[in-house]
PDB file of C-alpha atoms in Angstrom:
ATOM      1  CA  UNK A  34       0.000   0.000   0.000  1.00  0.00           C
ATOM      2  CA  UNK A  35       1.188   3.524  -0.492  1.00  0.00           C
ATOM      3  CA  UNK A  36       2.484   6.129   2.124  1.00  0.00           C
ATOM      4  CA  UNK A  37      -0.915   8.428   1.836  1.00  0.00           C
ATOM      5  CA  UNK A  38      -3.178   5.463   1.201  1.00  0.00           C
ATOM      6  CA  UNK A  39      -5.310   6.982   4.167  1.00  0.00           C
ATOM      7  CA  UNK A  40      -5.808  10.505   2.031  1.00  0.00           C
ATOM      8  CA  UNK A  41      -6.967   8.598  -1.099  1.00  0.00           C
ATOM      9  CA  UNK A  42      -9.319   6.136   0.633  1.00  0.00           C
ATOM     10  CA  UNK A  43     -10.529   8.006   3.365  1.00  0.00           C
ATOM     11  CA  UNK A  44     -10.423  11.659   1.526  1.00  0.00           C
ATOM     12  CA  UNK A  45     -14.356  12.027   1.983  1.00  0.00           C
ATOM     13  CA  UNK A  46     -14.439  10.844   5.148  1.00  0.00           C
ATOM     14  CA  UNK A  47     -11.351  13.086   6.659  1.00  0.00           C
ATOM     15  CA  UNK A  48     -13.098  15.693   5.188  1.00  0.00           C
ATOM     16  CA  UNK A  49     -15.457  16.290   7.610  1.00  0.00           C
ATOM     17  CA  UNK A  50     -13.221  16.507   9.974  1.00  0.00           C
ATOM     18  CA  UNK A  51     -12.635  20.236  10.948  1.00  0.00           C
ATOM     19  CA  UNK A  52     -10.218  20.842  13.063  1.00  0.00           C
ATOM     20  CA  UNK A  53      -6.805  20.341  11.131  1.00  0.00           C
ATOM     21  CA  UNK A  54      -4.845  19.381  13.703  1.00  0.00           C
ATOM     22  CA  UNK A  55      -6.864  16.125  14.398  1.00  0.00           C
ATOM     23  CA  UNK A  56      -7.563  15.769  10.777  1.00  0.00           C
ATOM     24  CA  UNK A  57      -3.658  14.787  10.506  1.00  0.00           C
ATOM     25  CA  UNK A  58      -3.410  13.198  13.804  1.00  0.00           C
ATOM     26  CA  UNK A  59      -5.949  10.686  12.528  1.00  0.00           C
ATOM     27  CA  UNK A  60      -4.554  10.431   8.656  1.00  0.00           C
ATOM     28  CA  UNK A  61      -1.463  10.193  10.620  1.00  0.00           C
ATOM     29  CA  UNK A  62      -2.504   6.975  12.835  1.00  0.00           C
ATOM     30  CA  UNK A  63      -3.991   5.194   9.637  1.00  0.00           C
ATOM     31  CA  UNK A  64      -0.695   5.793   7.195  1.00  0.00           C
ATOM     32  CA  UNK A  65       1.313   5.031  10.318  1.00  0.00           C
ATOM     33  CA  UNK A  66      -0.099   3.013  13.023  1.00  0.00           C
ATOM     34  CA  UNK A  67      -2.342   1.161  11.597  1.00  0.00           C
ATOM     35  CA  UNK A  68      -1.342  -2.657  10.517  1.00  0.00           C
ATOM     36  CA  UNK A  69      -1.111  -3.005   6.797  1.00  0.00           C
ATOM     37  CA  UNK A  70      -3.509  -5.666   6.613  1.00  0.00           C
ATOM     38  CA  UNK A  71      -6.408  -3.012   7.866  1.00  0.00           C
ATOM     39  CA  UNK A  72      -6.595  -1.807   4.117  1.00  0.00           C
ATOM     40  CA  UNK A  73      -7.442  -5.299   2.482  1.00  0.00           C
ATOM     41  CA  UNK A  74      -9.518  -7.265   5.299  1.00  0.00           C
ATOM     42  CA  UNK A  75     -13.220  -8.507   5.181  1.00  0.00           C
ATOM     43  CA  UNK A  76     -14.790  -6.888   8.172  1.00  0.00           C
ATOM     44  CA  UNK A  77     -15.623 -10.209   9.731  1.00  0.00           C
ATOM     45  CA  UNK A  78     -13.759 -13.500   9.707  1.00  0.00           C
ATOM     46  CA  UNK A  79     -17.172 -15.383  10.365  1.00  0.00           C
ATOM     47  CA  UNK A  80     -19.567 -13.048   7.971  1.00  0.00           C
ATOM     48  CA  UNK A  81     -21.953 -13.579  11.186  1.00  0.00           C
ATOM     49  CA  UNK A  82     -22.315 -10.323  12.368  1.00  0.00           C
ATOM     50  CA  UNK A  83     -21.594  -7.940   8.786  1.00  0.00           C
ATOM     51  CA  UNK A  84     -23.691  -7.686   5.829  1.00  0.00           C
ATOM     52  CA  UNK A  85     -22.090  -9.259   2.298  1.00  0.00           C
ATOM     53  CA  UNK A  86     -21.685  -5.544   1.421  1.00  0.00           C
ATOM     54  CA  UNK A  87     -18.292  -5.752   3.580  1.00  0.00           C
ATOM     55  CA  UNK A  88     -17.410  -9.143   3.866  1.00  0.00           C
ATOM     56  CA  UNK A  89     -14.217 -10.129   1.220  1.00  0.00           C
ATOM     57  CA  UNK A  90     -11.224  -8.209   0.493  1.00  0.00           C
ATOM     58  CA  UNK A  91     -11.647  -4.882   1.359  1.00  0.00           C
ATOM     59  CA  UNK A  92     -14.427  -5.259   3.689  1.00  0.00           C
ATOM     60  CA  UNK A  93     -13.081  -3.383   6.665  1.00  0.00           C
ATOM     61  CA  UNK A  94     -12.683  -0.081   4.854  1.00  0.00           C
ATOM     62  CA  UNK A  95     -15.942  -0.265   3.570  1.00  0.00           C
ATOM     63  CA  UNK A  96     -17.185  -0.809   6.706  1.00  0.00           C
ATOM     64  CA  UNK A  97     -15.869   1.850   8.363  1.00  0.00           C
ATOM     65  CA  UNK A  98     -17.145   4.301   5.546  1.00  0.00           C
ATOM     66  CA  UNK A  99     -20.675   2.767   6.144  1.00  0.00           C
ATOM     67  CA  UNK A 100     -20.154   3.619   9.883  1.00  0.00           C
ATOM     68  CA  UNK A 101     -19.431   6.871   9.101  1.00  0.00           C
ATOM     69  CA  UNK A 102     -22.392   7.609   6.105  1.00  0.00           C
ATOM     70  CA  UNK A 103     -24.668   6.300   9.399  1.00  0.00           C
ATOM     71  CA  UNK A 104     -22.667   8.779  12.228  1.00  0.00           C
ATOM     72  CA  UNK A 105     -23.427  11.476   9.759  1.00  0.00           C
ATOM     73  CA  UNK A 106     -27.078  10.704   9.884  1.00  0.00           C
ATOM     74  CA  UNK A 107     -27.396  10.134  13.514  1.00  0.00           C
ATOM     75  CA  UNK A 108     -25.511  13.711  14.030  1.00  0.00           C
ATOM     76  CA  UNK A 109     -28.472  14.870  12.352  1.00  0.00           C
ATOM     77  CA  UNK A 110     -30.430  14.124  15.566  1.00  0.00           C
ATOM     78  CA  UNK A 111     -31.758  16.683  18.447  1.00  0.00           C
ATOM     79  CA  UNK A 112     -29.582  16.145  21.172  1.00  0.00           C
ATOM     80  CA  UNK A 113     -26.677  15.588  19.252  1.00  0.00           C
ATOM     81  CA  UNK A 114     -25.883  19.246  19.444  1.00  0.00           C
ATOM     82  CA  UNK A 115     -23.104  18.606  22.389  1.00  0.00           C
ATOM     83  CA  UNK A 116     -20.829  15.891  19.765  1.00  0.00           C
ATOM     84  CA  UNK A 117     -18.354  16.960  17.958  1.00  0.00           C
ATOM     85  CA  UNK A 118     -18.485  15.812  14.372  1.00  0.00           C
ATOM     86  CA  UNK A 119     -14.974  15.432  14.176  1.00  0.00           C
ATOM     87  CA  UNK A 120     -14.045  13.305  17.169  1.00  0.00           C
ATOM     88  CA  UNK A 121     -16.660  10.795  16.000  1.00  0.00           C
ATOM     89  CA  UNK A 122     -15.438  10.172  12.759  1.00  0.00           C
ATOM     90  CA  UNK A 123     -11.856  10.089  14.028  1.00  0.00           C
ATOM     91  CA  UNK A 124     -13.044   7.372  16.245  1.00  0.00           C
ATOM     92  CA  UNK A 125     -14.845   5.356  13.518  1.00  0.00           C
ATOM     93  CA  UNK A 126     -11.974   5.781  11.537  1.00  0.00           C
ATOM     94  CA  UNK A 127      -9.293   3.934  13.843  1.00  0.00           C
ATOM     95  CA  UNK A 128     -12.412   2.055  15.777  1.00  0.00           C
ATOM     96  CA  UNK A 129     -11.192  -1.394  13.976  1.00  0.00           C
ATOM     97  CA  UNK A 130      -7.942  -0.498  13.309  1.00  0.00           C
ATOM     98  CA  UNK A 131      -6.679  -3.728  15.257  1.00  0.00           C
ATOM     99  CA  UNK A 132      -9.259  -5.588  14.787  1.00  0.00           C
ATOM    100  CA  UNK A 133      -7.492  -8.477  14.383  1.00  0.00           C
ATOM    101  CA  UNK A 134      -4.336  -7.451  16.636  1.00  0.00           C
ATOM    102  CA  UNK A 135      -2.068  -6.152  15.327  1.00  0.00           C
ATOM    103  CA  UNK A 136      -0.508  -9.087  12.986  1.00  0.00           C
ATOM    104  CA  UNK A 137      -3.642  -9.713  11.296  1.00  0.00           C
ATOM    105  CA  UNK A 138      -3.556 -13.332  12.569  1.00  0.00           C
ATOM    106  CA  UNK A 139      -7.443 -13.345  14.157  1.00  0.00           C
ATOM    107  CA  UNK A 140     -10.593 -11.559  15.079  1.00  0.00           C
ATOM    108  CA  UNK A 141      -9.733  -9.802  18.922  1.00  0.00           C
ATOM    109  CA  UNK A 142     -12.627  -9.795  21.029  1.00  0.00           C
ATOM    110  CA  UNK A 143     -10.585  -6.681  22.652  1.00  0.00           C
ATOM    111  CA  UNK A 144     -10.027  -4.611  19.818  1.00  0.00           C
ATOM    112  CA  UNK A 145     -11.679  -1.443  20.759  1.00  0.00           C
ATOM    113  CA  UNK A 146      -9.588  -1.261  23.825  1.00  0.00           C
ATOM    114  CA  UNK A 147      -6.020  -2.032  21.436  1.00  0.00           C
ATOM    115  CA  UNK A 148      -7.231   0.260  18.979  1.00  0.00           C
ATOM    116  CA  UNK A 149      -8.315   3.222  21.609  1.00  0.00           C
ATOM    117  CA  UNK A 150      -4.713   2.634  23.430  1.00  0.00           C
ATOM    118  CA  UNK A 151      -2.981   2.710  20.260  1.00  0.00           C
ATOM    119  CA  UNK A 152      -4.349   5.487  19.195  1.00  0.00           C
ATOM    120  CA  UNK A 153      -3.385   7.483  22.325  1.00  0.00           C
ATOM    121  CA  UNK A 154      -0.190   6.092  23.025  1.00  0.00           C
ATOM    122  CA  UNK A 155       0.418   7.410  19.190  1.00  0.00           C
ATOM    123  CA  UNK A 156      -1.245  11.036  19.359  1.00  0.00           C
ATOM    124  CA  UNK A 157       0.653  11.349  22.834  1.00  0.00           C
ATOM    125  CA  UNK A 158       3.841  10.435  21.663  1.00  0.00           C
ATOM    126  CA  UNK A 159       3.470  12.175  18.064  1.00  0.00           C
ATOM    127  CA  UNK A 160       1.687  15.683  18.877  1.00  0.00           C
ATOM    128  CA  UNK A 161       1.951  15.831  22.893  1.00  0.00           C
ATOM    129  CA  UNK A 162      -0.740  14.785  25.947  1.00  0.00           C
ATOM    130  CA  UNK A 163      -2.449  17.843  26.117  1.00  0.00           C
ATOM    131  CA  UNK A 164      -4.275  17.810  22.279  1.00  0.00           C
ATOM    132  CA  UNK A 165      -7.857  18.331  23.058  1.00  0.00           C
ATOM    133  CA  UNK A 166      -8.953  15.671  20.453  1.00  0.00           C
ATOM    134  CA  UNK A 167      -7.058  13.054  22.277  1.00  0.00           C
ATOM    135  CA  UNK A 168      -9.684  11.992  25.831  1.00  0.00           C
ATOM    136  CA  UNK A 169     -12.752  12.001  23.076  1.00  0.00           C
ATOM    137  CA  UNK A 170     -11.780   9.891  20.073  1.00  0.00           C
ATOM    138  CA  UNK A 171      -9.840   7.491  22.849  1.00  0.00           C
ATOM    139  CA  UNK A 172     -13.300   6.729  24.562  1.00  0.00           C
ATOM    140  CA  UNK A 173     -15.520   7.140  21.470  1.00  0.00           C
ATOM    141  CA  UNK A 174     -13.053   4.290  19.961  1.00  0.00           C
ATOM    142  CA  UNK A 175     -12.709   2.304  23.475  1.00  0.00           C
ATOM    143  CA  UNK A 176     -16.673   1.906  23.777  1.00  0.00           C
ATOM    144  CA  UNK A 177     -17.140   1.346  19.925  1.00  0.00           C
ATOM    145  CA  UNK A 178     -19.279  -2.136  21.241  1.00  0.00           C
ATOM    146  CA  UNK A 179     -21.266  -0.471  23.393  1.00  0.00           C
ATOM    147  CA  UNK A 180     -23.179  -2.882  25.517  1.00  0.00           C
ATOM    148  CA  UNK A 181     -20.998  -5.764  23.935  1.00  0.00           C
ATOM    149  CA  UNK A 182     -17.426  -4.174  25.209  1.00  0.00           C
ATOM    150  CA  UNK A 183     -15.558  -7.483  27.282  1.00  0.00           C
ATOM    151  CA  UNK A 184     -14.586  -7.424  30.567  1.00  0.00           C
ATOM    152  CA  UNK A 185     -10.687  -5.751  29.636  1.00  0.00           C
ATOM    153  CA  UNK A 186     -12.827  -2.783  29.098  1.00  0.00           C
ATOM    154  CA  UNK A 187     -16.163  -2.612  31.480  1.00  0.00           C
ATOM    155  CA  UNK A 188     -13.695  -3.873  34.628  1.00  0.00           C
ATOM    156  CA  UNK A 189     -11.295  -0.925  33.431  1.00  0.00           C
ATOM    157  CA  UNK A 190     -12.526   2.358  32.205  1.00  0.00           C
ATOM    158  CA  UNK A 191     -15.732   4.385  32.864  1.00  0.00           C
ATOM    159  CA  UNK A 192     -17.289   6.169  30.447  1.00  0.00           C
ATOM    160  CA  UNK A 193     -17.448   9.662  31.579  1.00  0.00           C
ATOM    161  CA  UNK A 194     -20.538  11.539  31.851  1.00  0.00           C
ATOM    162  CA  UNK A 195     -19.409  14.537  28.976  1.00  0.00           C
ATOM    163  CA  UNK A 196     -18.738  12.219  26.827  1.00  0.00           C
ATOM    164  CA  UNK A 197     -21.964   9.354  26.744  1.00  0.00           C
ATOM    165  CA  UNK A 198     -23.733  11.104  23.417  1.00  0.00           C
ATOM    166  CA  UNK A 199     -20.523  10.656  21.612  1.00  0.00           C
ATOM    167  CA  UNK A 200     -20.043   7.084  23.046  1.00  0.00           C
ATOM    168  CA  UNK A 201     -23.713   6.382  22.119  1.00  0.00           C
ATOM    169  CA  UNK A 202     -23.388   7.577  18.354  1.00  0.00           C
ATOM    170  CA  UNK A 203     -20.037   5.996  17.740  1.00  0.00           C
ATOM    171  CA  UNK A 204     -21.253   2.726  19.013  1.00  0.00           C
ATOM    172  CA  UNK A 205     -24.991   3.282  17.079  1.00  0.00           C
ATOM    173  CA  UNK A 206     -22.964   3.893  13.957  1.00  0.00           C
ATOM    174  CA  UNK A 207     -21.042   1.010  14.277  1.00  0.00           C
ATOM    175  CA  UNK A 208     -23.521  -1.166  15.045  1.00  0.00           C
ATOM    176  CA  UNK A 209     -26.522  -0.056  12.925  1.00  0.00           C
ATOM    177  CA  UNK A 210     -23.926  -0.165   9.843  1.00  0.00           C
ATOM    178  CA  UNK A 211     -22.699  -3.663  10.403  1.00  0.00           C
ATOM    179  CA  UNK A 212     -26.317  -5.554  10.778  1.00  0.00           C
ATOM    180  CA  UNK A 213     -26.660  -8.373   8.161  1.00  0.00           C
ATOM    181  CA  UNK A 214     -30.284  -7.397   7.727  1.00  0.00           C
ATOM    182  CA  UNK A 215     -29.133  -5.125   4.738  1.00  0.00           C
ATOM    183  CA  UNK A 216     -28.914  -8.704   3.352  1.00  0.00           C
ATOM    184  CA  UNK A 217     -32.295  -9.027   3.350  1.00  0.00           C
ATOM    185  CA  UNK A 218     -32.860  -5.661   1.742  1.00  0.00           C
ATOM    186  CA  UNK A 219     -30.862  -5.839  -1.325  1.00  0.00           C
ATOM    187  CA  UNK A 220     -31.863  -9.379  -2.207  1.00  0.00           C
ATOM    188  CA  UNK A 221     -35.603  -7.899  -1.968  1.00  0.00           C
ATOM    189  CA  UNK A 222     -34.785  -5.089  -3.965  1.00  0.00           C
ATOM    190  CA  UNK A 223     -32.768  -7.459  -6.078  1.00  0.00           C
ATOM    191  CA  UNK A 224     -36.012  -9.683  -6.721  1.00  0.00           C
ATOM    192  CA  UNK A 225     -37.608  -6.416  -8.800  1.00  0.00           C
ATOM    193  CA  UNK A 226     -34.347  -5.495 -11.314  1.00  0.00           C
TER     194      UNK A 226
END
């Protein structure tokens, strides 16, 4: 893959990022920090809990642009007001970064937390602690499972009260955007063409 593969698949997606600094600290990560394999993986191993759309080669990254298209629509929502659009889309960019550790070898029930820790122990290291961006995308990332985050996170972290819309929309997005019932809907639609 090339250096700036994150600019020219993601190039939509950072762009709605609008703070500058945490569009490169997250274009960064992916060109950097993520594993190679990231760019060319099916989204799930099993195909049990991802629609066909982004199973195969490839599958992750069109995941995580589904995730995304859905954050997007979920920003659209009242209440919403207090989440900033950035932060969540820098956390559904890196949220399966390690999804399957970090030498590709098999699905890690713990992912969110190594992708949430790599993430920080990257930004830290490569722009400094005190980056505003840093605490949000970290948790956003961390509880990307929401109700389905293991024990190495629910026995660990919190999820701090500022911060539970953004957790919410991040794990909606991800969820809503990997059900397999969009199965059902294209072979349905498929049934008319």
């Amino acid at each position: 893959m090339g250096k700036n593969i994150a600019e020219q698949i993601f190039a939509e997606e950072l762009a709605l990022i609008e703070n500058e600094a945490l569009k490169v600290a997250v274009t960064r990560y992916l060109n950097e920090a993520a594993p190679s394999y990231f760019w060319t993986a099916p989204s799930s191993s099993s195909g049990k809990h991802h629609s066909r759309f982004d199973a195969g080669e490839g599958g992750l990254v069109r995941h995580t642009k589904m995730t995304i298209a859905v954050c997007m629509e979920l920003l659209r929502l009242s209440g919403m007001e207090q989440v900033v659009q950035g932060e969540a889309i820098a956390a559904l960019l890196i949220h399966d970064s390690v999804k399957n550790g970090m030498n590709g070898a098999h699905y890690r029930a713990d992912h969110p937390r190594l992708a949430a820790e790599r993430w920080y122990t990257f930004v830290e290291k490569e722009f400094g602690p005190e980056v505003t961006y840093l605490r949000p995308v970290f948790y956003y990332a961390l509880w990307h499972s929401g109700q389905w985050s293991g024990p190495s996170i629910r026995d660990n972290f919190e999820r701090p009260q500022d911060l539970l819309a953004g957790i919410k929309v991040v794990h909606l997005s991800d969820y809503i955007a990997s059900r397999n019932f969009f199965n059902k809907a294209v072979d349905f639609a498929n049934e008319f063409i």
